[in-house]
Amino acid sequence: MEPHKSRDIHPPYKNTSTSTEPFGFFTIRFVQFHPKSSLHFAPVLRFSTLQFPWFLRDLYRGIAQAPLELDFSGYRSGGTFEAETKDVILRVGVLWDPSVEKSGFCRLELELKQERMGRRAWALIWVLGLAMDDREMVDAATLDPELLQLQEVSSFAVKASPQLADELFAQWLSLPDTGRLVKSLINDAKAGASFNASVNCSSANSAANNPLPSLFPAGSAPPISPRSASSSPRVSKQRTSPSSLGSPLKLVTEPVREPIPQFYFQNGRPPPKELKEQCLSRVNHIFDDHLDGLQINEFKSVTKDICRLPSFFSSALFRKIDTDCIGIVTKDAFIKYWVDGNMLTADAATQIFRILKQPDCKYLTQADFKPVLQDLLATHPGLEFLQSTPEFQERYAETVIYRIFYYINRSGNGRLTLRELKRGNLIAAMQHADEEEDINKVLRYFSYEHFYVIYCKFWELDTDHDFLIDKENLIRYGNHALTYRIVDRIFSQVPRKFTSKIEGKMGYEDFVYFMLSEEDKSSEPGLEYWFKCIDLDGNGVLTLNEMQFFYEEQLHRMECMAQEPVLFEDILCQIVDMIAPEREEYITLRDLKGCKLSGNVFNILFNLNKFMAFETRDPFLIRQEREDPTLTEWDRFAHREYIRLSMEEDGEDVSNGSAEVWDESLEAPF
């Protein structure tokens, strides 16, 4: 059913009646929509007594799409009228104003039971209002602020009650100046005049100079609520209160807001006064005995006590301040760099990043860590035994750097950013290495035992000792545990481009990445490494055909060694149960990262020894692993291998070693 249109059925809102009844005016001063409609509006329109019934009938018929069955014959005497349908409740309260002759007030309330009704009511009120060519906005004399019956309201109460704020806004719309402004804006919109956003709400004349934009055909657009550019807190910090607009509402004066303090500093946050004074006091205490400055061998106390950095950063920090390379850092030079440079308030990761990086770079390279590792090797008590073997010092430093970039540089581009440094655990590992005398207890990055295992493994495979290994060398890794197909994928440089410049050769850095990924497949770098190997077409998912391609060689090896073969269909069911992917048709990297046993999937596909060890795993070893969950698979492997290698170094046979060492080994002798 089409909504009722007043112009098609009823005569225009003109006083054409010849009735001898007393002629007067009604003012609709408040229109309230039901809260469900999320629309509140309060046009102030003045109607003649003859127009008023027609307006109500058209409004009700347009909203409810039903005729208004009310008798308005006695409405001039005042009273309350109500009409209701399943969607709309209309309540009308009429009150004559004895102070103004032939003039009355009407409170019109619409309760809309459906949210969609709100926009229809909003539009109809304005359309019907525009239909009255002789309409007048209510005069200021007819508005009595005391009739609003609103108590004083603070700004905090307005913020706490959105409904109260809507009522206050509705009363502001009832002001005479607001009415004249809206009338002017409507006329300009109908005329299609241009609009300037900077509207002054204090007078209708200024509004006429800044009309609304013609976004819709003339006369068909709903009005835009008047707004001043100065009322936006983003333009001005002084918000326009209702009282400044001439509102009769009684509002408590809002307290002056304090400006938002600066929270972003391009060069770091300046230190507070107290912190700066404390730092300067410690600086003066150290430099008082060295008025000419500190040399590099005297600078460790500054690095440790004032900067609170690991002691092996002393040389790097000294050279960062001593830009002229004079070999001395004065008190003024240190204060300029550390205090005035806002290093004092920076976090440890930011401080280390700024100290190590080159002036024109926004990232760290492997070369930036070498001075720190050299200082660590020269000063740490747990590495003193390497003083007589400089070649192993160099290999140790390289291995530590490779491990750092393997775990921290997640982009894999060799450029370590500040964000990556903050997300990693390198800073904590550095602090631990500085405090711990036994370097082997620092499992993250700095353990010498871990370096020893990696280097010895590489040396065993590099038969010609040219510091390069090929496919035939790598196939012997782990007692021939890997399949030829996975070795081919590694040397195709799919998971990672080789740093070696020789075709078909893997360098020491490439081997470090491979070994860390092989022995700890459940780590994020390991999962990403092997996922790229299995993903033959590089589409980001592991399909059943791709997994079957790699498992076929595993199945063939089991048959050759007289092992009971396990069909791929059974293996696939085991993998799906283990990973529980979102879709059983394929496995994504996200599925693997969400499962703690995901590393075993790759063992099933291309590492026969670890696959068989997983199938026959000892419950006692599983219980041991659960007792210390902080240890990774790599930590456990490196510990076992170091014991084995150290026993071989002493000339003992592994088979005569402790049963615990043999039982924990994952390399079954097939």
XYZ file of C-alpha atoms in Angstrom:
670
model
C 0.000 0.000 0.000
C 1.450 3.329 -1.026
C 1.941 5.946 1.726
C -0.662 8.679 1.763
C 0.327 11.921 0.015
C -1.227 15.063 1.478
C -1.070 17.126 -1.717
C -2.963 14.501 -3.741
C -5.982 14.131 -1.438
C -6.151 17.108 0.890
C -6.201 20.761 -0.051
C -3.066 22.811 0.516
C -2.433 24.027 4.027
C -4.122 27.375 3.488
C -6.722 28.964 5.658
C -9.510 28.794 3.095
C -12.252 27.869 5.543
C -15.101 30.252 6.151
C -15.794 28.788 9.552
C -16.863 31.244 12.184
C -15.109 29.286 14.908
C -12.359 31.110 16.783
C -9.157 31.089 14.821
C -5.867 30.353 16.645
C -2.461 28.715 16.346
C -0.845 25.596 17.723
C 2.881 25.122 18.083
C 4.359 21.631 17.866
C 7.345 22.115 20.059
C 8.647 18.578 20.607
C 8.554 15.390 18.610
C 10.034 12.283 20.214
C 10.710 9.057 18.353
C 10.946 5.747 20.139
C 14.558 4.911 21.182
C 14.524 1.828 18.957
C 14.394 4.067 15.924
C 17.663 5.749 16.915
C 16.234 9.022 15.544
C 15.336 12.124 17.515
C 14.143 15.350 15.969
C 12.262 18.394 17.162
C 10.988 20.748 14.462
C 9.121 23.778 15.765
C 6.242 24.591 13.439
C 3.279 26.849 13.969
C -0.061 25.650 12.670
C -3.407 27.267 12.448
C -6.215 25.462 14.212
C -7.587 24.407 10.851
C -4.252 23.042 9.615
C -3.498 21.076 12.755
C -5.948 18.134 12.236
C -4.919 17.771 8.599
C -1.243 17.680 9.573
C -1.814 14.939 12.146
C -3.935 12.849 9.780
C -1.347 13.077 6.970
C 1.535 12.339 9.312
C -0.159 9.329 10.849
C -1.366 8.001 7.503
C 2.107 8.388 5.969
C 3.843 6.562 8.808
C 1.337 3.922 9.852
C -0.275 3.608 6.386
C -3.653 3.625 8.081
C -6.315 6.322 8.560
C -6.325 8.299 11.808
C -9.607 7.582 13.617
C -9.639 10.485 16.074
C -12.268 13.105 16.824
C -10.608 16.505 16.973
C -13.819 18.405 17.375
C -12.933 19.389 20.902
C -9.203 19.807 20.667
C -9.473 23.581 21.033
C -10.471 23.037 24.617
C -7.311 21.053 25.303
C -6.852 17.444 26.279
C -5.049 14.307 25.224
C -5.610 12.184 22.134
C -4.103 8.788 21.289
C -4.183 6.443 18.308
C -2.384 3.123 17.874
C -1.620 0.492 15.246
C 0.680 -2.508 15.386
C 3.605 -0.314 14.332
C 2.886 3.206 15.602
C 1.485 4.860 18.722
C 0.514 8.531 18.350
C -0.070 10.620 21.459
C -1.150 14.257 21.222
C -1.393 16.589 24.171
C -2.967 20.046 23.618
C -2.525 22.936 26.022
C -3.778 26.454 25.473
C -1.471 29.238 26.570
C -3.543 31.797 28.469
C -0.772 34.365 28.227
C -0.979 34.490 24.433
C -4.354 35.002 22.838
C -5.586 32.233 20.582
C -2.311 30.325 20.871
C -1.556 26.906 22.299
C 1.137 24.304 22.654
C 1.001 20.750 21.465
C 3.238 17.888 22.598
C 3.379 15.298 19.846
C 4.901 11.900 20.698
C 5.458 9.105 18.196
C 6.370 5.659 19.486
C 7.699 3.591 16.598
C 7.791 -0.155 17.120
C 10.008 -0.795 14.103
C 13.340 0.892 13.545
C 12.692 1.393 9.846
C 9.726 3.631 10.681
C 12.025 6.321 12.054
C 13.347 7.595 8.739
C 9.851 7.669 7.245
C 8.553 9.772 10.157
C 11.572 12.052 10.022
C 11.050 12.751 6.327
C 7.280 13.156 6.551
C 7.439 15.800 9.250
C 9.641 17.927 7.052
C 7.711 17.280 3.854
C 4.423 18.186 5.525
C 6.043 21.215 7.088
C 7.325 22.383 3.710
C 3.806 22.029 2.313
C 2.616 24.929 4.457
C 3.399 28.035 2.486
C 2.117 30.247 5.316
C 3.980 28.453 8.122
C 5.754 30.544 10.700
C 8.458 29.580 13.094
C 7.433 30.035 16.668
C 8.162 33.431 18.107
C 10.479 33.806 21.075
C 7.644 35.207 23.143
C 5.756 31.919 22.954
C 8.651 29.906 24.423
C 8.876 29.800 28.178
C 12.081 28.108 29.342
C 10.477 27.149 32.646
C 7.996 24.919 30.805
C 10.872 22.589 29.967
C 11.120 21.648 33.655
C 14.763 20.532 33.357
C 17.043 20.715 36.358
C 20.654 21.779 36.150
C 22.740 19.212 34.304
C 26.502 18.921 34.452
C 28.632 18.002 31.449
C 29.576 14.726 33.114
C 25.913 13.744 33.412
C 25.420 14.519 29.737
C 28.308 12.241 28.802
C 27.043 9.459 31.054
C 23.504 9.573 29.633
C 23.236 9.664 25.815
C 19.438 9.895 26.086
C 19.754 13.086 28.110
C 22.087 14.490 25.494
C 19.458 13.784 22.821
C 16.846 15.663 24.836
C 19.160 18.636 25.245
C 19.854 18.646 21.527
C 16.131 18.529 20.810
C 15.555 21.544 23.030
C 18.320 23.423 21.236
C 16.490 22.761 17.993
C 13.428 24.418 19.576
C 15.186 27.782 19.883
C 13.872 30.635 17.734
C 17.272 31.311 16.164
C 17.624 27.643 15.303
C 14.190 27.648 13.742
C 14.992 30.650 11.573
C 18.283 29.057 10.570
C 16.595 25.804 9.545
C 13.947 27.685 7.605
C 16.640 29.606 5.742
C 18.610 26.470 4.988
C 15.527 24.699 3.647
C 14.730 27.595 1.341
C 18.307 27.620 0.061
C 18.254 23.856 -0.447
C 15.034 24.109 -2.442
C 16.596 26.842 -4.538
C 19.665 24.679 -5.199
C 22.081 27.238 -3.813
C 25.676 26.279 -2.945
C 26.639 25.579 0.628
C 29.584 26.638 2.747
C 30.388 24.338 5.666
C 31.285 27.202 7.981
C 27.744 28.047 9.137
C 27.253 30.405 12.042
C 24.448 29.072 14.213
C 23.990 32.309 16.104
C 21.822 33.995 13.480
C 19.713 33.108 10.519
C 21.245 35.858 8.415
C 24.684 34.290 8.530
C 23.102 30.957 7.675
C 21.586 32.475 4.589
C 25.027 33.464 3.404
C 26.239 29.862 3.744
C 23.445 27.707 2.265
C 23.270 23.934 2.181
C 24.667 21.934 -0.756
C 22.174 20.600 -3.267
C 22.926 16.901 -2.819
C 19.403 15.891 -3.837
C 16.849 17.299 -6.276
C 15.386 20.527 -5.052
C 12.868 20.025 -2.262
C 13.486 16.280 -1.882
C 16.500 16.226 0.444
C 16.110 15.842 4.213
C 17.625 18.771 6.095
C 21.101 18.570 7.556
C 21.355 19.459 11.205
C 23.024 22.895 11.541
C 26.624 22.639 12.625
C 29.367 25.159 13.060
C 32.951 24.454 12.106
C 34.006 25.967 15.399
C 31.943 23.387 17.310
C 34.231 20.533 16.290
C 36.862 19.646 18.879
C 39.234 18.802 16.006
C 39.104 22.407 14.789
C 39.086 24.262 18.069
C 39.640 23.199 21.639
C 36.838 25.529 22.818
C 33.603 23.644 22.356
C 30.472 25.673 21.790
C 28.093 25.065 24.662
C 24.288 25.317 24.355
C 24.338 28.465 26.429
C 26.486 30.217 23.844
C 23.786 29.482 21.262
C 21.135 31.163 23.324
C 19.713 27.969 24.770
C 17.343 28.326 27.761
C 18.759 25.095 29.229
C 20.526 25.419 32.558
C 23.899 23.756 32.229
C 26.705 23.743 34.720
C 29.760 25.415 33.240
C 32.083 22.770 31.833
C 35.583 22.899 33.342
C 38.412 23.953 31.090
C 39.976 20.908 29.471
C 43.696 20.424 29.725
C 45.462 19.978 26.386
C 46.432 16.427 25.467
C 50.124 16.012 26.220
C 52.442 15.112 23.378
C 52.804 11.351 23.120
C 54.934 10.972 19.973
C 58.501 12.186 19.716
C 60.384 11.590 16.499
C 63.769 11.486 18.217
C 62.601 9.822 21.418
C 60.845 11.095 24.531
C 62.868 13.650 26.519
C 63.830 12.396 29.988
C 61.884 13.673 33.003
C 63.650 16.182 35.185
C 64.168 13.803 38.112
C 65.514 11.000 35.914
C 67.835 13.414 34.151
C 69.189 14.727 37.435
C 69.814 11.202 38.729
C 71.678 10.280 35.564
C 73.786 13.440 35.633
C 74.669 12.754 39.248
C 76.019 9.305 38.371
C 77.846 10.709 35.358
C 79.538 13.358 37.484
C 80.537 10.723 40.027
C 82.313 8.625 37.382
C 83.863 11.455 35.367
C 85.044 13.500 38.378
C 88.147 11.329 38.587
C 88.681 11.547 34.820
C 88.371 15.199 33.901
C 90.026 14.632 30.536
C 87.640 11.795 29.657
C 87.569 7.992 29.658
C 89.489 5.629 27.457
C 87.918 2.524 25.941
C 89.253 0.193 28.657
C 87.747 2.474 31.348
C 84.342 2.817 29.739
C 82.803 -0.448 30.929
C 81.520 1.103 34.186
C 79.611 3.714 32.184
C 78.061 1.045 29.965
C 77.092 -1.183 32.868
C 76.133 1.248 35.648
C 74.736 4.261 33.809
C 73.459 2.846 30.536
C 72.484 -0.516 32.085
C 73.588 -2.361 28.958
C 75.539 -5.628 28.731
C 79.203 -5.025 29.421
C 80.260 -6.383 26.031
C 78.552 -3.360 24.419
C 81.204 -1.103 25.937
C 83.429 -0.912 22.863
C 80.507 -0.414 20.461
C 79.046 2.387 22.604
C 82.449 4.016 23.015
C 83.043 4.108 19.259
C 79.510 5.413 18.672
C 80.236 8.437 20.871
C 83.846 8.896 19.808
C 82.972 9.879 16.264
C 86.316 11.642 15.762
C 88.250 8.497 16.769
C 90.425 10.361 19.299
C 90.298 7.435 21.738
C 88.663 9.431 24.577
C 85.027 10.106 25.525
C 84.544 13.241 27.620
C 81.675 13.893 29.993
C 80.128 16.481 27.695
C 80.282 14.105 24.724
C 78.589 11.347 26.695
C 75.844 13.669 28.002
C 75.229 14.989 24.496
C 74.778 11.476 23.104
C 73.034 9.693 25.968
C 71.015 12.399 27.755
C 70.437 15.064 25.119
C 69.946 12.375 22.464
C 67.024 10.959 24.491
C 68.701 7.578 24.811
C 68.011 7.688 28.534
C 64.262 7.147 28.139
C 64.448 4.620 25.281
C 63.882 0.918 25.916
C 66.798 -1.505 25.808
C 65.960 -2.757 22.306
C 65.910 0.778 20.905
C 69.161 1.667 22.649
C 70.952 -1.396 21.275
C 69.480 -0.834 17.827
C 70.734 2.763 17.698
C 74.183 1.799 18.974
C 74.720 -1.002 16.455
C 73.152 0.382 13.283
C 75.024 2.456 10.740
C 74.151 6.182 10.562
C 72.308 6.039 7.250
C 70.545 2.708 7.798
C 67.228 1.805 9.372
C 68.153 -1.822 9.946
C 70.937 -4.027 11.277
C 73.099 -6.315 9.188
C 75.212 -9.264 10.252
C 78.345 -7.106 10.160
C 76.869 -4.775 12.777
C 76.970 -7.558 15.388
C 80.622 -8.478 14.882
C 82.107 -5.809 17.226
C 79.775 -6.962 20.007
C 80.715 -10.619 19.529
C 84.407 -9.740 19.486
C 84.015 -7.915 22.788
C 82.088 -10.888 24.205
C 84.828 -13.310 23.196
C 87.491 -11.073 24.725
C 85.781 -10.483 28.075
C 83.445 -13.376 28.911
C 84.961 -15.867 31.395
C 83.157 -18.786 29.771
C 84.990 -18.201 26.472
C 88.514 -17.635 27.740
C 89.631 -21.067 26.515
C 89.178 -19.850 22.922
C 91.806 -17.149 23.293
C 94.458 -19.435 21.823
C 92.347 -20.442 18.801
C 91.339 -17.314 16.863
C 89.884 -19.380 13.986
C 87.310 -20.935 16.317
C 86.561 -17.542 17.820
C 85.604 -16.357 14.356
C 83.452 -19.434 13.686
C 81.731 -19.064 17.049
C 80.889 -15.405 16.342
C 79.553 -16.299 12.883
C 77.391 -19.100 14.280
C 75.886 -16.832 16.934
C 75.071 -14.202 14.317
C 73.515 -16.800 11.981
C 71.346 -18.089 14.808
C 70.237 -14.562 15.690
C 69.122 -13.828 12.141
C 67.535 -17.263 11.773
C 65.153 -16.674 14.669
C 64.769 -12.872 14.747
C 64.906 -11.788 11.108
C 61.544 -13.273 10.144
C 61.500 -11.555 6.756
C 64.667 -13.446 5.834
C 66.168 -10.526 3.920
C 69.242 -10.111 6.113
C 68.020 -6.738 7.388
C 67.014 -6.819 11.031
C 64.526 -4.051 11.842
C 63.745 -2.485 15.199
C 60.299 -4.083 15.175
C 61.818 -7.539 14.720
C 64.376 -6.867 17.431
C 61.642 -5.893 19.905
C 59.533 -8.947 19.074
C 62.400 -11.374 19.644
C 64.165 -12.534 22.799
C 67.653 -11.379 21.842
C 67.856 -8.568 24.418
C 67.008 -10.939 27.265
C 69.557 -13.449 25.965
C 72.242 -10.745 25.887
C 71.483 -9.729 29.461
C 71.623 -13.400 30.487
C 74.967 -13.901 28.749
C 76.386 -10.868 30.546
C 75.284 -12.112 33.971
C 75.994 -15.854 33.543
C 79.601 -17.040 33.795
C 78.839 -20.419 32.230
C 78.124 -19.544 28.612
C 76.626 -22.992 27.984
C 73.703 -22.148 30.248
C 72.678 -19.400 27.848
C 70.786 -21.701 25.486
C 69.502 -18.920 23.265
C 72.105 -18.002 20.616
C 75.285 -17.918 22.770
C 75.814 -21.501 23.977
C 79.243 -22.797 22.996
C 77.965 -26.383 23.125
C 75.421 -25.550 20.456
C 78.114 -24.006 18.283
C 80.284 -27.077 18.814
C 77.510 -29.422 17.642
C 76.748 -27.374 14.521
C 80.367 -26.945 13.526
C 81.295 -30.593 14.104
C 78.288 -31.778 12.092
C 79.306 -29.553 9.211
C 82.912 -30.702 9.448
C 81.832 -34.369 9.363
C 79.863 -33.854 6.146
C 82.499 -31.658 4.478
C 84.849 -34.493 3.566
C 87.206 -32.378 1.442
C 87.123 -29.542 4.036
C 86.631 -26.800 1.489
C 83.905 -25.400 3.746
C 81.285 -26.320 1.163
C 79.000 -29.365 0.965
C 77.025 -30.782 -1.949
C 74.034 -33.128 -2.298
C 76.071 -36.264 -1.725
C 77.463 -34.796 1.485
C 74.071 -33.708 2.786
C 72.399 -37.054 2.026
C 74.630 -38.587 4.707
C 73.206 -36.265 7.373
C 71.641 -38.087 10.314
C 72.782 -41.529 9.183
C 71.112 -41.135 5.756
C 67.840 -40.087 7.335
C 66.688 -37.735 4.573
C 65.202 -38.727 1.233
C 66.725 -37.750 -2.097
C 63.630 -35.792 -3.056
C 63.814 -33.479 -0.062
C 67.564 -32.960 -0.566
C 66.859 -31.981 -4.175
C 64.334 -29.408 -2.962
C 66.874 -27.962 -0.526
C 69.514 -27.578 -3.227
C 66.960 -26.052 -5.583
C 67.115 -23.170 -3.030
C 63.338 -23.073 -2.653
C 63.267 -22.638 1.141
C 66.209 -20.235 1.161
C 68.671 -18.832 -1.329
C 72.222 -20.057 -0.710
C 74.845 -17.544 0.284
C 77.428 -19.683 -1.488
C 78.313 -18.364 -4.917
C 79.216 -21.812 -6.227
C 76.507 -23.731 -8.067
C 75.347 -26.876 -6.271
C 77.293 -26.067 -3.093
C 75.964 -25.180 0.330
C 78.002 -22.860 2.577
C 78.312 -22.871 6.341
C 75.584 -20.255 6.858
C 73.196 -22.248 4.665
C 73.975 -25.375 6.674
C 73.245 -23.581 9.957
C 69.789 -22.644 8.658
C 69.210 -26.189 7.448
C 70.336 -27.866 10.672
C 68.320 -25.592 12.957
C 65.253 -26.273 10.809
C 65.868 -30.027 10.676
C 66.371 -30.524 14.405
C 63.530 -28.246 15.514
C 60.820 -28.572 12.900
C 58.130 -27.293 15.278
C 59.672 -23.819 15.527
C 58.198 -21.122 13.304
C 61.322 -20.737 11.144
C 61.532 -24.538 10.818
C 57.880 -24.868 9.818
C 58.253 -22.169 7.190
C 61.478 -23.753 5.869
C 59.988 -27.215 5.318
C 56.589 -25.926 4.219
C 58.275 -24.244 1.244
C 60.033 -27.503 0.415
C 56.823 -29.578 0.334
C 54.777 -26.882 -1.452
C 55.837 -27.887 -4.969
C 53.677 -25.385 -6.849
C 54.166 -22.572 -4.346
C 50.456 -21.877 -3.934
C 50.626 -21.656 -0.138
C 48.911 -24.995 0.638
C 50.051 -28.593 0.937
C 47.792 -30.797 -1.145
C 47.383 -34.562 -0.859
C 49.328 -35.123 -4.083
C 52.290 -33.096 -2.834
C 52.472 -35.007 0.436
C 52.097 -38.317 -1.384
C 54.938 -37.392 -3.743
C 57.407 -37.129 -0.855
C 55.997 -40.092 1.065
C 56.428 -42.475 -1.869
C 60.195 -42.556 -1.312
C 59.662 -43.158 2.400
C 57.425 -46.107 1.585
C 60.018 -47.514 -0.804
C 62.749 -47.252 1.839
C 60.611 -49.101 4.382
C 60.095 -51.918 1.917
C 63.820 -52.142 1.154
C 64.656 -52.413 4.855
C 62.034 -55.128 5.440
C 59.930 -52.794 7.553
C 56.175 -53.153 7.548
C 55.017 -50.529 5.050
C 52.366 -48.016 6.085
C 50.057 -47.016 3.252
C 49.656 -43.348 2.436
C 45.928 -43.507 3.121
C 46.643 -44.499 6.708
C 49.348 -41.884 7.011
C 46.989 -39.218 5.679
C 44.400 -40.068 8.323
C 47.084 -39.807 10.997
C 48.225 -36.418 9.691
C 44.690 -35.036 9.548
C 43.966 -36.228 13.087
C 47.240 -34.740 14.279
C 46.921 -31.316 12.627
C 43.121 -30.926 12.492
C 43.234 -28.538 9.501
C 40.380 -26.195 8.704
C 39.808 -28.102 5.458
C 40.798 -31.719 4.994
C 41.564 -31.204 1.278
C 44.803 -29.377 2.067
C 46.988 -28.102 4.901
C 48.048 -24.496 5.319
C 50.969 -23.016 7.206
C 48.474 -21.588 9.666
C 47.198 -25.091 10.404
C 50.733 -26.280 11.118
C 51.588 -23.362 13.396
C 48.512 -24.078 15.471
C 49.608 -27.648 16.312
C 52.453 -28.614 18.655
C 53.032 -31.904 16.801
C 53.285 -30.327 13.367
C 57.023 -31.089 13.091
C 56.232 -34.799 13.017
C 54.326 -34.319 9.771
C 57.557 -33.501 7.962
C 59.376 -36.367 9.672
C 56.713 -38.699 8.313
C 57.205 -37.377 4.792
C 61.000 -37.369 4.416
C 62.933 -38.377 7.586
C 62.653 -42.132 8.089
C 64.737 -42.368 11.276
C 62.709 -39.736 13.125
C 59.476 -41.165 11.758
C 60.269 -44.614 13.192
C 61.478 -43.087 16.464
C 58.178 -41.214 16.756
C 56.191 -44.397 16.160
C 58.176 -46.265 18.865
C 58.788 -43.356 21.248
C 59.502 -44.096 24.884
C 56.837 -42.827 27.339
C 59.609 -42.126 29.852
C 61.226 -39.653 27.451
C 57.874 -38.012 26.781
C 57.398 -37.522 30.512
C 60.886 -35.996 30.764
C 60.076 -33.517 28.013
C 56.902 -32.435 29.764
C 58.787 -31.811 33.004
C 60.855 -29.068 31.347
C 58.758 -27.491 28.584
C 61.189 -24.558 28.264
C 63.642 -26.765 26.393
C 63.087 -26.942 22.652
C 63.724 -29.911 20.395
C 66.928 -28.217 19.338
C 68.083 -27.841 22.960
C 67.567 -31.540 23.660
C 69.226 -32.604 20.418
C 72.251 -30.345 20.946
C 72.721 -31.677 24.479
C 72.679 -35.309 23.326
C 74.988 -34.635 20.406
C 77.467 -32.697 22.501
C 77.770 -35.628 24.896
C 78.280 -38.015 21.990
C 80.850 -35.818 20.288
C 82.742 -35.149 23.485
C 82.933 -38.880 24.166
C 84.272 -39.473 20.660
C 86.775 -36.719 21.243
C 87.999 -38.569 24.306
C 88.372 -41.730 22.233
C 85.465 -43.616 23.788
C 83.103 -45.778 21.804
C 79.528 -44.513 21.703
C 78.140 -48.037 22.083
C 79.901 -48.332 25.449
C 78.503 -45.064 26.688
C 75.629 -44.517 29.066
C 72.332 -46.123 28.205
C 70.635 -42.812 28.740
C 72.561 -41.220 25.915
C 71.739 -44.042 23.498
C 68.090 -44.231 24.484
C 67.568 -40.533 23.945
C 69.076 -40.617 20.480
C 66.652 -40.006 17.667
C 68.988 -41.445 15.050
C 68.097 -45.130 14.924
C 70.721 -47.239 13.129
C 68.794 -48.420 10.067
